[in-house]
Amino acid sequence: MLIDWNELELTVEFVSSGPVGAHEAVLCRRTGKFLLHTELFDDADDWPEDADDEEKYLSIPHKKELDLGKALVFEFARQFLPEEYDEIRRIFSKRGAYARFKGLLQRRKALDRWFEFENRATEMALREWCDANGLTIRKGDPPAQEPEQR
């Protein structure tokens, strides 16, 4: 099935904008359209009753389901801020970790590097997910890139 890269990225961002399960999205295997659902609004009329039917719909993953959560932060720290690794692990042992982590990155002038690293890792994970699910990205969409290595 042919899909639009930008739609996929936006849909994954929607699904990932809350805790796992708070926002859902599926790709209709028949039409190729992305369908969105959130518990914040009563949009159940637009959400198919059989959205869990894997023959009809493909569930769009949350970033955490693609290992793009804390594991990615720790990999970034290991590669680019090894002297801060223990501090970053401590930061992520408490609530509100991402705000404190980004504050640390700003102080270390590494915020842009983090965003680049995160974007590349997200792209790679999504491309692998597409391959595993038989999805083809429409031509003209961004080329695959490897995450920056130290």
PDB file of C-alpha atoms in Angstrom:
ATOM      1  CA  MET A   1       0.000   0.000   0.000  1.00  0.00           C
ATOM      2  CA  LEU A   2       1.253   3.468  -0.928  1.00  0.00           C
ATOM      3  CA  ILE A   3       1.190   6.076   1.876  1.00  0.00           C
ATOM      4  CA  ASP A   4       2.090   9.730   2.268  1.00  0.00           C
ATOM      5  CA  TRP A   5       5.134  10.275   4.492  1.00  0.00           C
ATOM      6  CA  ASN A   6       3.914  13.589   5.904  1.00  0.00           C
ATOM      7  CA  GLU A   7       0.527  12.114   6.837  1.00  0.00           C
ATOM      8  CA  LEU A   8       2.256   9.227   8.588  1.00  0.00           C
ATOM      9  CA  GLU A   9       4.522  11.577  10.553  1.00  0.00           C
ATOM     10  CA  LEU A  10       1.606  13.769  11.623  1.00  0.00           C
ATOM     11  CA  THR A  11      -0.433  10.724  12.614  1.00  0.00           C
ATOM     12  CA  VAL A  12       2.385   9.286  14.737  1.00  0.00           C
ATOM     13  CA  GLU A  13       2.791  12.694  16.401  1.00  0.00           C
ATOM     14  CA  PHE A  14      -0.955  12.697  17.167  1.00  0.00           C
ATOM     15  CA  VAL A  15      -0.811   9.194  18.664  1.00  0.00           C
ATOM     16  CA  SER A  16       2.309  10.129  20.650  1.00  0.00           C
ATOM     17  CA  SER A  17       0.957  13.433  21.981  1.00  0.00           C
ATOM     18  CA  GLY A  18      -0.331  11.746  25.131  1.00  0.00           C
ATOM     19  CA  PRO A  19       0.224   8.589  27.149  1.00  0.00           C
ATOM     20  CA  VAL A  20       0.065   5.299  25.257  1.00  0.00           C
ATOM     21  CA  GLY A  21      -3.611   4.616  24.490  1.00  0.00           C
ATOM     22  CA  ALA A  22      -4.900   8.166  25.020  1.00  0.00           C
ATOM     23  CA  HIS A  23      -4.907   8.858  21.285  1.00  0.00           C
ATOM     24  CA  GLU A  24      -5.363   6.198  18.638  1.00  0.00           C
ATOM     25  CA  ALA A  25      -5.008   6.055  14.887  1.00  0.00           C
ATOM     26  CA  VAL A  26      -5.374   3.375  12.273  1.00  0.00           C
ATOM     27  CA  LEU A  27      -4.649   3.112   8.581  1.00  0.00           C
ATOM     28  CA  CYS A  28      -7.553   1.702   6.611  1.00  0.00           C
ATOM     29  CA  ARG A  29      -6.105  -1.065   4.456  1.00  0.00           C
ATOM     30  CA  ARG A  30      -8.887  -0.643   1.885  1.00  0.00           C
ATOM     31  CA  THR A  31      -8.816   3.144   1.393  1.00  0.00           C
ATOM     32  CA  GLY A  32      -5.311   4.050   2.576  1.00  0.00           C
ATOM     33  CA  LYS A  33      -6.747   6.765   4.824  1.00  0.00           C
ATOM     34  CA  PHE A  34      -5.600   7.497   8.350  1.00  0.00           C
ATOM     35  CA  LEU A  35      -8.386   7.593  10.954  1.00  0.00           C
ATOM     36  CA  LEU A  36      -7.866   9.318  14.304  1.00  0.00           C
ATOM     37  CA  HIS A  37      -9.539   8.880  17.686  1.00  0.00           C
ATOM     38  CA  THR A  38      -9.048  10.500  21.057  1.00  0.00           C
ATOM     39  CA  GLU A  39     -10.776  10.096  24.380  1.00  0.00           C
ATOM     40  CA  LEU A  40     -10.659  13.878  24.840  1.00  0.00           C
ATOM     41  CA  PHE A  41     -13.520  14.408  22.379  1.00  0.00           C
ATOM     42  CA  ASP A  42     -16.588  12.327  21.698  1.00  0.00           C
ATOM     43  CA  ASP A  43     -15.768  11.408  18.119  1.00  0.00           C
ATOM     44  CA  ALA A  44     -16.875   7.780  18.380  1.00  0.00           C
ATOM     45  CA  ASP A  45     -19.207   8.233  15.384  1.00  0.00           C
ATOM     46  CA  ASP A  46     -16.175   8.647  13.119  1.00  0.00           C
ATOM     47  CA  TRP A  47     -14.234   5.751  14.642  1.00  0.00           C
ATOM     48  CA  PRO A  48     -14.954   2.316  13.141  1.00  0.00           C
ATOM     49  CA  GLU A  49     -16.357  -0.258  15.558  1.00  0.00           C
ATOM     50  CA  ASP A  50     -14.021  -2.852  14.078  1.00  0.00           C
ATOM     51  CA  ALA A  51     -10.859  -0.695  14.270  1.00  0.00           C
ATOM     52  CA  ASP A  52      -9.125  -3.591  16.036  1.00  0.00           C
ATOM     53  CA  ASP A  53      -9.657  -5.870  12.986  1.00  0.00           C
ATOM     54  CA  GLU A  54      -6.075  -6.242  11.733  1.00  0.00           C
ATOM     55  CA  GLU A  55      -7.253  -7.408   8.316  1.00  0.00           C
ATOM     56  CA  LYS A  56      -9.045  -4.092   7.782  1.00  0.00           C
ATOM     57  CA  TYR A  57      -6.939  -1.648   9.786  1.00  0.00           C
ATOM     58  CA  LEU A  58      -3.320  -1.189  10.742  1.00  0.00           C
ATOM     59  CA  SER A  59      -2.796   0.400  14.160  1.00  0.00           C
ATOM     60  CA  ILE A  60      -0.405   3.355  14.108  1.00  0.00           C
ATOM     61  CA  PRO A  61       2.233   3.043  16.841  1.00  0.00           C
ATOM     62  CA  HIS A  62       3.053   5.443  19.656  1.00  0.00           C
ATOM     63  CA  LYS A  63       6.702   6.565  19.633  1.00  0.00           C
ATOM     64  CA  LYS A  64       7.263   4.601  22.838  1.00  0.00           C
ATOM     65  CA  GLU A  65       6.225   1.448  20.978  1.00  0.00           C
ATOM     66  CA  LEU A  66       9.015   2.211  18.490  1.00  0.00           C
ATOM     67  CA  ASP A  67      11.607   2.546  21.292  1.00  0.00           C
ATOM     68  CA  LEU A  68      11.737   6.311  20.798  1.00  0.00           C
ATOM     69  CA  GLY A  69      11.240   7.223  24.448  1.00  0.00           C
ATOM     70  CA  LYS A  70      13.738   7.008  27.284  1.00  0.00           C
ATOM     71  CA  ALA A  71      15.891   4.460  25.462  1.00  0.00           C
ATOM     72  CA  LEU A  72      16.567   7.021  22.724  1.00  0.00           C
ATOM     73  CA  VAL A  73      17.421   9.700  25.304  1.00  0.00           C
ATOM     74  CA  PHE A  74      19.910   7.363  26.973  1.00  0.00           C
ATOM     75  CA  GLU A  75      21.483   6.455  23.620  1.00  0.00           C
ATOM     76  CA  PHE A  76      21.854  10.145  22.808  1.00  0.00           C
ATOM     77  CA  ALA A  77      23.443  10.786  26.204  1.00  0.00           C
ATOM     78  CA  ARG A  78      25.801   7.848  25.766  1.00  0.00           C
ATOM     79  CA  GLN A  79      26.947   9.121  22.359  1.00  0.00           C
ATOM     80  CA  PHE A  80      26.974  12.877  22.807  1.00  0.00           C
ATOM     81  CA  LEU A  81      26.963  13.700  26.536  1.00  0.00           C
ATOM     82  CA  PRO A  82      28.707  10.783  28.257  1.00  0.00           C
ATOM     83  CA  GLU A  83      29.817  13.040  31.122  1.00  0.00           C
ATOM     84  CA  GLU A  84      26.115  13.812  31.800  1.00  0.00           C
ATOM     85  CA  TYR A  85      24.853  10.219  31.434  1.00  0.00           C
ATOM     86  CA  ASP A  86      24.334   9.570  35.155  1.00  0.00           C
ATOM     87  CA  GLU A  87      22.601  12.937  35.610  1.00  0.00           C
ATOM     88  CA  ILE A  88      20.271  12.218  32.675  1.00  0.00           C
ATOM     89  CA  ARG A  89      19.396   8.803  34.118  1.00  0.00           C
ATOM     90  CA  ARG A  90      18.622  10.515  37.429  1.00  0.00           C
ATOM     91  CA  ILE A  91      16.458  13.107  35.640  1.00  0.00           C
ATOM     92  CA  PHE A  92      14.440  10.310  34.033  1.00  0.00           C
ATOM     93  CA  SER A  93      13.765   8.609  37.343  1.00  0.00           C
ATOM     94  CA  LYS A  94      11.183  11.303  38.164  1.00  0.00           C
ATOM     95  CA  ARG A  95       8.131  12.940  36.603  1.00  0.00           C
ATOM     96  CA  GLY A  96       8.647  15.922  34.297  1.00  0.00           C
ATOM     97  CA  ALA A  97      11.866  14.481  32.961  1.00  0.00           C
ATOM     98  CA  TYR A  98      11.657  15.784  29.399  1.00  0.00           C
ATOM     99  CA  ALA A  99      11.434  19.429  30.513  1.00  0.00           C
ATOM    100  CA  ARG A 100      14.466  19.010  32.794  1.00  0.00           C
ATOM    101  CA  PHE A 101      16.325  17.077  30.085  1.00  0.00           C
ATOM    102  CA  LYS A 102      15.712  19.837  27.553  1.00  0.00           C
ATOM    103  CA  GLY A 103      16.872  22.393  30.108  1.00  0.00           C
ATOM    104  CA  LEU A 104      20.109  20.470  30.529  1.00  0.00           C
ATOM    105  CA  LEU A 105      20.494  20.290  26.742  1.00  0.00           C
ATOM    106  CA  GLN A 106      20.027  24.062  26.474  1.00  0.00           C
ATOM    107  CA  ARG A 107      22.699  24.671  29.103  1.00  0.00           C
ATOM    108  CA  ARG A 108      25.065  22.306  27.263  1.00  0.00           C
ATOM    109  CA  LYS A 109      24.150  23.831  23.867  1.00  0.00           C
ATOM    110  CA  ALA A 110      23.055  20.405  22.626  1.00  0.00           C
ATOM    111  CA  LEU A 111      19.330  20.977  22.039  1.00  0.00           C
ATOM    112  CA  ASP A 112      19.605  21.262  18.245  1.00  0.00           C
ATOM    113  CA  ARG A 113      21.757  18.130  18.146  1.00  0.00           C
ATOM    114  CA  TRP A 114      19.096  16.280  20.199  1.00  0.00           C
ATOM    115  CA  PHE A 115      16.282  17.322  17.860  1.00  0.00           C
ATOM    116  CA  GLU A 116      18.303  16.224  14.832  1.00  0.00           C
ATOM    117  CA  PHE A 117      19.159  12.898  16.484  1.00  0.00           C
ATOM    118  CA  GLU A 118      15.539  12.325  17.528  1.00  0.00           C
ATOM    119  CA  ASN A 119      14.183  13.194  14.050  1.00  0.00           C
ATOM    120  CA  ARG A 120      16.603  10.851  12.308  1.00  0.00           C
ATOM    121  CA  ALA A 121      15.885   8.010  14.731  1.00  0.00           C
ATOM    122  CA  THR A 122      12.133   8.569  14.320  1.00  0.00           C
ATOM    123  CA  GLU A 123      12.430   8.491  10.554  1.00  0.00           C
ATOM    124  CA  MET A 124      14.447   5.267  10.631  1.00  0.00           C
ATOM    125  CA  ALA A 125      11.996   3.600  13.039  1.00  0.00           C
ATOM    126  CA  LEU A 126       9.006   4.628  10.916  1.00  0.00           C
ATOM    127  CA  ARG A 127      10.634   3.390   7.732  1.00  0.00           C
ATOM    128  CA  GLU A 128      11.356   0.036   9.384  1.00  0.00           C
ATOM    129  CA  TRP A 129       7.753  -0.084  10.629  1.00  0.00           C
ATOM    130  CA  CYS A 130       6.512   0.650   7.100  1.00  0.00           C
ATOM    131  CA  ASP A 131       8.700  -2.116   5.654  1.00  0.00           C
ATOM    132  CA  ALA A 132       7.504  -4.594   8.292  1.00  0.00           C
ATOM    133  CA  ASN A 133       3.877  -3.759   7.469  1.00  0.00           C
ATOM    134  CA  GLY A 134       4.162  -3.778   3.666  1.00  0.00           C
ATOM    135  CA  LEU A 135       3.751  -0.019   3.283  1.00  0.00           C
ATOM    136  CA  THR A 136       5.466   1.947   0.539  1.00  0.00           C
ATOM    137  CA  ILE A 137       6.246   5.612   0.967  1.00  0.00           C
ATOM    138  CA  ARG A 138       5.169   7.770  -1.946  1.00  0.00           C
ATOM    139  CA  LYS A 139       8.047   9.021  -4.118  1.00  0.00           C
ATOM    140  CA  GLY A 140       9.205  12.526  -3.413  1.00  0.00           C
ATOM    141  CA  ASP A 141       9.089  12.005   0.322  1.00  0.00           C
ATOM    142  CA  PRO A 142      12.308  12.424   2.344  1.00  0.00           C
ATOM    143  CA  PRO A 143      15.151   9.955   1.803  1.00  0.00           C
ATOM    144  CA  ALA A 144      16.155   7.641   4.623  1.00  0.00           C
ATOM    145  CA  GLN A 145      19.034   8.858   6.783  1.00  0.00           C
ATOM    146  CA  GLU A 146      21.062   7.202   9.499  1.00  0.00           C
ATOM    147  CA  PRO A 147      21.087   8.766  12.977  1.00  0.00           C
ATOM    148  CA  GLU A 148      24.220  10.808  13.528  1.00  0.00           C
ATOM    149  CA  GLN A 149      26.944   8.708  15.130  1.00  0.00           C
ATOM    150  CA  ARG A 150      29.775  10.066  17.207  1.00  0.00           C
TER     151      ARG A 150
END
